[in-house]
Amino acid sequence: MILTRRALVAGGAATLLTGCERVQNWGPTRELLRSGEKLNGGLQRLLIDRNALAPEFRPDQMSPVFRVNGTANPNTPEYNALASGQFADWRLQIGGLVARPLRLSLAQLRSMPYRTQITRHDCVEGWSAIGQWQGPLLGQMLRLAGLRDAARFIVFHCADRIQGHRYYESIDLVDAFHPQTIMAVAMNGRPLDIGHGAPVRLRVERQLGYKHAKYVMGIEAVASLDATGLGKGGFWEDHHDYDWFAGI
Ligand SMILES: Nc1nc2c(c(=O)[nH]1)N[C@H]1C(S)=C(S)[C@@H](COP(=O)(O)O)O[C@H]1N2
Ligand SMILES: [Mo]
């Protein structure tokens, strides 16, 4: 900030000078202004209220059609076996840097206190849809498991493969403990269907669509993202250069 103000003052003074002196002075000044802009951009991101709520909507605002995007069915032998048994044999594993690793059944997830929210999903491909989601807070599940102090990120391991790679995603602890971050087991008042990520999918409402991992099989607390996938924090980040921070 101070740098930018000094740069402005220097720029102002430069206009009083003549000829090449002015040009000489203006060069470095412009550099300083540019670095000031970068600094402001960084500060802005730091200053975003990461705990602010995403907008919620009324039932009559829900989209009549909510598109299925990406994987529509993991279609592996293991997943198909679980699905044909209504996911009775499925367990959500919560592990990594936790004091008490958990294996939760769908019935257990459904019996936990849950949140209901009607939110807008924004996909980078240029479509949005408003839907209702229900499920326990991720933060509550992480408290049950007892996150260790070293944990910095939460990784979601999914059942599907896309372009030959396992789908995975990750978020930081601010998003993990955000009051609208839930593991959704129901959508629009019905159990989550296969297209939208059965038996459970992440809803992380301040982030773009690709962060909302479907078909979650495991939740892992880690200190760093280096050892997962190619180390950039998700399938799209690793293979298509998407930003890891997809805040909206
Ligand atoms: N496991 C998994 N999760 C995923 C995807 C996927 O292909 N596999 N696609 C992502 C993208 S790009 C979007 S926009 C949303 C789509 O969710 P929907 O199918 O419920 O609309 O899921 C996200 N989560
Ligand atoms: Mo997306």
Short mmCIF file of N, CA, C and O and ligand atoms in Angstrom, two decimals, residues 66-71 121 123 127 133 158 160 162 167 195-196 201 209-210 212-215 236, ligand 1:
data_model
loop_
_atom_site.label_atom_id
_atom_site.label_comp_id
_atom_site.label_asym_id
_atom_site.label_seq_id
_atom_site.Cartn_x
_atom_site.Cartn_y
_atom_site.Cartn_z
N PHE A 66 -32.16 -30.53 -13.33
CA PHE A 66 -30.79 -30.37 -12.82
C PHE A 66 -29.94 -31.36 -13.57
O PHE A 66 -30.07 -32.57 -13.40
N ARG A 67 -29.10 -30.82 -14.42
CA ARG A 67 -28.33 -31.66 -15.33
C ARG A 67 -27.35 -32.57 -14.57
O ARG A 67 -26.86 -32.21 -13.50
N VAL A 68 -27.07 -33.73 -15.13
CA VAL A 68 -26.02 -34.60 -14.62
C VAL A 68 -24.77 -34.28 -15.41
O VAL A 68 -24.82 -34.21 -16.64
N ASN A 69 -23.65 -34.06 -14.74
CA ASN A 69 -22.44 -33.69 -15.47
C ASN A 69 -21.25 -34.55 -15.04
O ASN A 69 -21.20 -35.03 -13.91
N GLY A 70 -20.30 -34.71 -15.92
CA GLY A 70 -19.16 -35.58 -15.62
C GLY A 70 -19.66 -37.02 -15.60
O GLY A 70 -20.50 -37.40 -16.42
N THR A 71 -19.14 -37.79 -14.66
CA THR A 71 -19.57 -39.19 -14.58
C THR A 71 -21.05 -39.28 -14.25
O THR A 71 -21.53 -38.60 -13.34
N HIS A 121 -25.83 -24.34 -8.09
CA HIS A 121 -24.61 -25.03 -8.51
C HIS A 121 -24.11 -24.33 -9.78
O HIS A 121 -24.87 -24.16 -10.73
N CYS A 123 -21.32 -24.55 -12.74
CA CYS A 123 -20.29 -25.34 -13.41
C CYS A 123 -19.47 -24.43 -14.31
O CYS A 123 -20.02 -23.56 -14.98
N TRP A 127 -23.03 -23.59 -17.05
CA TRP A 127 -24.45 -23.78 -16.71
C TRP A 127 -24.59 -23.76 -15.20
O TRP A 127 -23.63 -23.99 -14.46
N TRP A 133 -30.46 -29.77 -1.22
CA TRP A 133 -29.52 -30.79 -0.76
C TRP A 133 -29.70 -31.01 0.73
O TRP A 133 -29.94 -30.06 1.48
N CYS A 158 -13.23 -40.75 -4.78
CA CYS A 158 -14.50 -41.10 -5.42
C CYS A 158 -14.43 -42.48 -6.07
O CYS A 158 -13.36 -43.01 -6.34
N ASP A 160 -15.55 -43.25 -9.11
CA ASP A 160 -15.45 -43.27 -10.57
C ASP A 160 -14.06 -42.95 -11.08
O ASP A 160 -13.26 -42.28 -10.44
N ILE A 162 -12.26 -41.18 -14.52
CA ILE A 162 -12.57 -40.32 -15.65
C ILE A 162 -11.28 -40.14 -16.44
O ILE A 162 -10.23 -39.89 -15.86
N TYR A 167 -11.31 -40.11 -9.85
CA TYR A 167 -11.73 -38.74 -9.53
C TYR A 167 -11.45 -38.49 -8.07
O TYR A 167 -11.75 -39.31 -7.21
N GLY A 195 -26.91 -40.66 -10.87
CA GLY A 195 -26.41 -39.58 -11.71
C GLY A 195 -25.78 -38.45 -10.91
O GLY A 195 -24.76 -37.87 -11.30
N HIS A 196 -26.38 -38.13 -9.78
CA HIS A 196 -25.91 -37.00 -8.98
C HIS A 196 -24.94 -37.40 -7.86
O HIS A 196 -24.59 -36.55 -7.04
N ARG A 201 -22.50 -37.27 -1.84
CA ARG A 201 -21.63 -36.35 -2.57
C ARG A 201 -21.42 -35.10 -1.71
O ARG A 201 -22.24 -34.75 -0.89
N GLY A 209 -18.54 -26.04 -9.42
CA GLY A 209 -19.08 -27.40 -9.53
C GLY A 209 -18.09 -28.54 -9.41
O GLY A 209 -18.38 -29.55 -8.77
N TYR A 210 -16.90 -28.41 -10.02
CA TYR A 210 -16.01 -29.57 -10.03
C TYR A 210 -15.47 -29.94 -8.65
O TYR A 210 -14.95 -31.04 -8.46
N HIS A 212 -17.37 -30.32 -6.10
CA HIS A 212 -18.43 -31.04 -5.39
C HIS A 212 -18.37 -32.54 -5.69
O HIS A 212 -19.20 -33.07 -6.45
N ALA A 213 -17.40 -33.21 -5.12
CA ALA A 213 -17.14 -34.62 -5.44
C ALA A 213 -18.37 -35.50 -5.26
O ALA A 213 -19.02 -35.49 -4.22
N LYS A 214 -18.68 -36.27 -6.31
CA LYS A 214 -19.77 -37.26 -6.25
C LYS A 214 -19.17 -38.63 -5.90
O LYS A 214 -17.97 -38.82 -5.95
N TYR A 215 -20.04 -39.60 -5.58
CA TYR A 215 -19.61 -41.00 -5.33
C TYR A 215 -18.46 -41.08 -4.33
O TYR A 215 -17.45 -41.77 -4.56
N TRP A 236 -9.25 -32.48 -11.96
CA TRP A 236 -9.21 -31.38 -12.94
C TRP A 236 -7.96 -30.53 -12.77
O TRP A 236 -7.39 -30.03 -13.74
N1 LIG B 1 -16.83 -38.17 -8.72
C1 LIG B 1 -17.13 -37.15 -9.54
N2 LIG B 1 -17.51 -35.98 -9.00
C2 LIG B 1 -17.83 -34.93 -9.79
C3 LIG B 1 -17.72 -35.02 -11.20
C4 LIG B 1 -17.32 -36.28 -11.76
O1 LIG B 1 -17.23 -36.45 -12.99
N3 LIG B 1 -17.04 -37.31 -10.89
N4 LIG B 1 -18.01 -33.91 -11.99
C5 LIG B 1 -17.95 -32.59 -11.33
C6 LIG B 1 -18.52 -31.51 -12.10
S1 LIG B 1 -17.55 -30.79 -13.29
C7 LIG B 1 -19.75 -30.98 -11.81
S2 LIG B 1 -20.34 -29.60 -12.60
C8 LIG B 1 -20.62 -31.63 -10.84
C9 LIG B 1 -21.88 -32.08 -11.51
O2 LIG B 1 -22.79 -32.57 -10.57
P1 LIG B 1 -24.17 -33.12 -11.06
O3 LIG B 1 -23.91 -34.31 -11.96
O4 LIG B 1 -24.93 -33.46 -9.83
O5 LIG B 1 -24.82 -32.01 -11.85
O6 LIG B 1 -20.03 -32.73 -10.18
C10 LIG B 1 -18.65 -32.63 -9.97
N5 LIG B 1 -18.22 -33.78 -9.21
#
